[in-house]
């Protein structure tokens, strides 16, 4: 499948700090959003040009703990430690559109694609791939794995008015999505298999994996990382 970039995911210890982080960098604060009771999280959102949007996500302190691990690795110690340092661009999602069907694709390749679980928030309905342990998706080959936020979560919206088209587009344009990873070749293999290789560029680099989005704003080019 050839996928489209759906949204960027900024993880934060709480929504207020995440929204301030985005506003300080891009000049516009995410707003609205809502709760995800199944995952015990909540979000705020920001429309961008070209049908792309940005999501700030955090654990909802007022929600009961979910019956499963939260998505995007939010329950994992490494993610908790990283969030203690401040909000950051943790992940991204790639969109599957009809007539392609995410659930059917996942059923054909369960060893490659995590289960596509149904989600709702208000009038929104969608399916999203989430590993059973809540971790970020990874590509595995020859006993090695690479993901770490750079391999996308897959999403399919089951409503016409999904956020990429329903949110008011702000004067923000995603110029490029890129990252670095110590197993870049393995990661590029996974991106190519998914049909997402045209959406992100990945370079080889030692050290922790990094994801960054170059965004054109009214104040000039900014890098969200």
Tab-separated table of C-alpha atoms in Angstrom:
chain	number	residue	atom	x	y	z
A	1	UNK	CA	0.000	0.000	0.000
A	2	UNK	CA	1.012	3.607	-0.517
A	3	UNK	CA	0.253	5.485	2.654
A	4	UNK	CA	-0.356	9.160	3.450
A	5	UNK	CA	0.996	11.050	6.426
A	6	UNK	CA	-1.902	11.503	8.848
A	7	UNK	CA	-0.537	13.201	11.956
A	8	UNK	CA	2.419	13.923	14.205
A	9	UNK	CA	2.382	12.781	17.844
A	10	UNK	CA	3.901	14.968	20.549
A	11	UNK	CA	4.037	13.074	23.850
A	12	UNK	CA	3.945	14.996	27.110
A	13	UNK	CA	3.733	14.349	30.828
A	14	UNK	CA	0.594	16.506	30.826
A	15	UNK	CA	-1.439	18.343	28.200
A	16	UNK	CA	-0.690	21.856	29.423
A	17	UNK	CA	3.078	21.423	29.149
A	18	UNK	CA	2.707	19.764	25.762
A	19	UNK	CA	0.523	22.550	24.400
A	20	UNK	CA	2.951	25.212	25.709
A	21	UNK	CA	5.856	23.389	24.075
A	22	UNK	CA	4.134	23.443	20.683
A	23	UNK	CA	2.938	27.030	21.077
A	24	UNK	CA	6.395	28.274	22.050
A	25	UNK	CA	7.909	26.644	18.977
A	26	UNK	CA	5.239	27.099	16.311
A	27	UNK	CA	3.401	30.160	17.609
A	28	UNK	CA	0.011	28.420	17.791
A	29	UNK	CA	-1.275	26.254	20.632
A	30	UNK	CA	-3.126	22.961	20.122
A	31	UNK	CA	-6.676	23.008	21.500
A	32	UNK	CA	-9.845	20.944	21.680
A	33	UNK	CA	-9.335	17.224	21.429
A	34	UNK	CA	-10.761	14.950	24.101
A	35	UNK	CA	-10.391	11.689	25.979
A	36	UNK	CA	-9.599	8.118	24.931
A	37	UNK	CA	-11.228	6.036	27.704
A	38	UNK	CA	-9.993	2.750	26.264
A	39	UNK	CA	-6.394	3.929	26.592
A	40	UNK	CA	-6.619	6.227	29.617
A	41	UNK	CA	-5.222	9.171	27.642
A	42	UNK	CA	-6.404	12.519	26.335
A	43	UNK	CA	-5.206	14.918	23.663
A	44	UNK	CA	-5.223	18.337	22.072
A	45	UNK	CA	-4.962	18.869	18.342
A	46	UNK	CA	-3.740	21.419	15.811
A	47	UNK	CA	-4.649	21.483	12.129
A	48	UNK	CA	-1.908	22.084	9.578
A	49	UNK	CA	-1.841	22.611	5.819
A	50	UNK	CA	-2.234	19.717	3.416
A	51	UNK	CA	-4.515	17.533	5.528
A	52	UNK	CA	-1.882	16.894	8.207
A	53	UNK	CA	-2.443	17.626	11.880
A	54	UNK	CA	-0.518	17.560	15.138
A	55	UNK	CA	-1.625	15.785	18.293
A	56	UNK	CA	-0.377	16.367	21.837
A	57	UNK	CA	-1.096	13.268	23.914
A	58	UNK	CA	-0.685	12.519	27.612
A	59	UNK	CA	-1.949	10.129	30.258
A	60	UNK	CA	-5.303	11.377	31.567
A	61	UNK	CA	-4.917	11.784	35.354
A	62	UNK	CA	-8.704	11.711	35.823
A	63	UNK	CA	-9.254	8.473	33.900
A	64	UNK	CA	-9.143	5.004	35.466
A	65	UNK	CA	-6.213	2.837	34.451
A	66	UNK	CA	-7.070	0.942	31.259
A	67	UNK	CA	-7.371	-2.826	31.107
A	68	UNK	CA	-4.385	-2.990	28.777
A	69	UNK	CA	-1.064	-1.122	28.349
A	70	UNK	CA	-1.527	2.376	26.978
A	71	UNK	CA	-0.519	3.085	23.389
A	72	UNK	CA	2.647	4.858	22.199
A	73	UNK	CA	4.668	3.218	24.990
A	74	UNK	CA	3.300	5.665	27.572
A	75	UNK	CA	3.437	3.056	30.355
A	76	UNK	CA	7.008	1.988	29.668
A	77	UNK	CA	9.821	3.164	31.976
A	78	UNK	CA	11.969	4.494	29.134
A	79	UNK	CA	9.124	6.675	27.878
A	80	UNK	CA	8.293	7.894	31.386
A	81	UNK	CA	11.938	8.868	31.883
A	82	UNK	CA	12.034	10.700	28.550
A	83	UNK	CA	8.821	12.581	29.318
A	84	UNK	CA	10.291	13.733	32.625
A	85	UNK	CA	12.726	15.770	30.492
A	86	UNK	CA	9.873	17.533	28.697
A	87	UNK	CA	7.483	17.107	25.750
A	88	UNK	CA	8.912	15.853	22.459
A	89	UNK	CA	7.977	14.593	18.999
A	90	UNK	CA	7.609	10.909	19.817
A	91	UNK	CA	5.885	9.356	16.834
A	92	UNK	CA	3.773	9.727	13.701
A	93	UNK	CA	0.831	7.978	12.066
A	94	UNK	CA	0.302	6.991	8.436
A	95	UNK	CA	-3.196	6.813	6.978
A	96	UNK	CA	-4.746	3.942	5.022
A	97	UNK	CA	-7.597	5.052	2.772
A	98	UNK	CA	-10.393	3.151	1.024
A	99	UNK	CA	-10.636	0.981	-0.965
A	100	UNK	CA	-7.656	-0.422	0.948
A	101	UNK	CA	-8.638	-1.862	4.309
A	102	UNK	CA	-6.307	-1.791	7.304
A	103	UNK	CA	-7.999	-4.647	9.166
A	104	UNK	CA	-7.817	-6.962	6.154
A	105	UNK	CA	-4.179	-6.023	5.546
A	106	UNK	CA	-3.299	-6.714	9.171
A	107	UNK	CA	-5.089	-10.073	9.075
A	108	UNK	CA	-2.932	-11.091	6.105
A	109	UNK	CA	0.290	-10.004	7.817
A	110	UNK	CA	-0.125	-10.407	11.602
A	111	UNK	CA	3.594	-11.005	11.977
A	112	UNK	CA	4.341	-7.582	10.482
A	113	UNK	CA	1.423	-5.394	11.564
A	114	UNK	CA	0.042	-5.029	15.090
A	115	UNK	CA	-3.689	-5.583	15.722
A	116	UNK	CA	-5.921	-2.826	14.372
A	117	UNK	CA	-8.143	-1.892	17.291
A	118	UNK	CA	-11.348	0.173	16.959
A	119	UNK	CA	-11.355	3.539	18.723
A	120	UNK	CA	-13.851	6.362	19.225
A	121	UNK	CA	-13.721	9.947	20.477
A	122	UNK	CA	-16.935	11.928	20.197
A	123	UNK	CA	-18.157	11.541	16.623
A	124	UNK	CA	-14.818	10.183	15.440
A	125	UNK	CA	-14.338	6.498	14.679
A	126	UNK	CA	-11.087	4.932	13.540
A	127	UNK	CA	-8.894	1.850	13.629
A	128	UNK	CA	-5.286	2.047	14.788
A	129	UNK	CA	-2.504	-0.529	15.017
A	130	UNK	CA	-1.342	-1.032	18.613
A	131	UNK	CA	0.970	-3.838	19.811
A	132	UNK	CA	-0.438	-5.860	22.705
A	133	UNK	CA	2.221	-4.486	25.055
A	134	UNK	CA	1.446	-0.885	24.047
A	135	UNK	CA	4.909	-0.332	22.604
A	136	UNK	CA	5.732	1.750	19.561
A	137	UNK	CA	5.718	-0.322	16.351
A	138	UNK	CA	8.949	-1.991	15.245
A	139	UNK	CA	10.260	-3.801	12.171
A	140	UNK	CA	11.950	-7.117	12.987
A	141	UNK	CA	14.327	-9.088	10.811
A	142	UNK	CA	17.201	-11.451	11.568
A	143	UNK	CA	16.915	-11.077	15.309
A	144	UNK	CA	17.088	-7.268	15.176
A	145	UNK	CA	14.365	-4.659	15.597
A	146	UNK	CA	14.002	-1.004	14.664
A	147	UNK	CA	11.134	1.369	15.331
A	148	UNK	CA	11.517	3.747	18.265
A	149	UNK	CA	8.892	6.178	16.979
A	150	UNK	CA	10.206	6.341	13.417
A	151	UNK	CA	8.151	3.424	12.039
A	152	UNK	CA	4.582	4.719	11.802
A	153	UNK	CA	1.470	3.544	13.525
A	154	UNK	CA	-1.150	2.805	10.862
A	155	UNK	CA	-4.569	4.413	11.059
A	156	UNK	CA	-7.777	4.187	9.049
A	157	UNK	CA	-10.576	6.646	9.670
A	158	UNK	CA	-14.105	5.294	9.499
A	159	UNK	CA	-15.700	8.737	9.165
A	160	UNK	CA	-15.407	11.278	6.371
A	161	UNK	CA	-14.787	14.254	8.686
A	162	UNK	CA	-11.546	13.063	10.247
A	163	UNK	CA	-9.236	15.649	11.883
A	164	UNK	CA	-7.011	16.120	8.847
A	165	UNK	CA	-9.957	17.614	6.953
A	166	UNK	CA	-12.225	18.876	9.757
A	167	UNK	CA	-9.710	20.868	11.829
A	168	UNK	CA	-9.245	24.490	10.719
A	169	UNK	CA	-5.869	24.528	8.944
A	170	UNK	CA	-3.417	26.879	10.609
A	171	UNK	CA	-0.617	28.608	8.652
A	172	UNK	CA	1.756	25.719	9.341
A	173	UNK	CA	3.168	23.477	6.632
A	174	UNK	CA	5.116	20.292	7.224
A	175	UNK	CA	8.161	20.716	5.007
A	176	UNK	CA	9.866	17.428	5.895
A	177	UNK	CA	9.747	14.521	8.316
A	178	UNK	CA	13.102	12.924	9.055
A	179	UNK	CA	14.930	10.904	11.647
A	180	UNK	CA	18.130	9.177	12.618
A	181	UNK	CA	18.600	5.627	13.875
A	182	UNK	CA	21.522	3.270	14.559
A	183	UNK	CA	19.759	0.589	12.438
A	184	UNK	CA	18.610	2.877	9.666
A	185	UNK	CA	18.862	0.240	6.909
A	186	UNK	CA	16.541	-2.110	8.792
A	187	UNK	CA	14.124	0.713	9.447
A	188	UNK	CA	14.133	1.743	5.787
A	189	UNK	CA	13.350	-1.860	4.863
A	190	UNK	CA	10.253	-1.762	7.046
A	191	UNK	CA	9.162	1.606	5.720
A	192	UNK	CA	9.484	0.364	2.137
A	193	UNK	CA	7.444	-2.771	2.883
A	194	UNK	CA	4.684	-0.664	4.424
A	195	UNK	CA	4.687	1.750	1.497
A	196	UNK	CA	5.740	4.635	3.740
A	197	UNK	CA	9.284	5.194	2.507
A	198	UNK	CA	8.294	8.361	0.649
A	199	UNK	CA	6.940	9.992	3.809
A	200	UNK	CA	10.087	10.121	5.943
A	201	UNK	CA	13.837	10.148	5.393
A	202	UNK	CA	16.004	8.162	7.810
A	203	UNK	CA	19.747	8.539	8.215
A	204	UNK	CA	22.258	6.275	9.922
A	205	UNK	CA	23.512	7.653	13.228
A	206	UNK	CA	24.805	6.245	16.486
A	207	UNK	CA	23.094	7.167	19.720
A	208	UNK	CA	19.412	7.342	20.609
A	209	UNK	CA	16.916	7.335	17.724
A	210	UNK	CA	15.539	10.768	16.927
A	211	UNK	CA	12.487	11.992	14.997
A	212	UNK	CA	12.174	15.563	13.751
A	213	UNK	CA	9.638	17.544	11.742
A	214	UNK	CA	10.623	20.654	9.791
A	215	UNK	CA	7.653	23.024	9.804
A	216	UNK	CA	7.181	26.264	7.882
A	217	UNK	CA	5.515	28.821	10.196
A	218	UNK	CA	4.682	32.531	9.895
A	219	UNK	CA	7.830	33.144	11.970
A	220	UNK	CA	10.003	31.046	9.668
A	221	UNK	CA	11.202	27.444	9.607
A	222	UNK	CA	11.019	25.617	12.933
A	223	UNK	CA	12.140	22.108	13.883
A	224	UNK	CA	9.940	20.032	16.162
A	225	UNK	CA	11.891	17.191	17.768
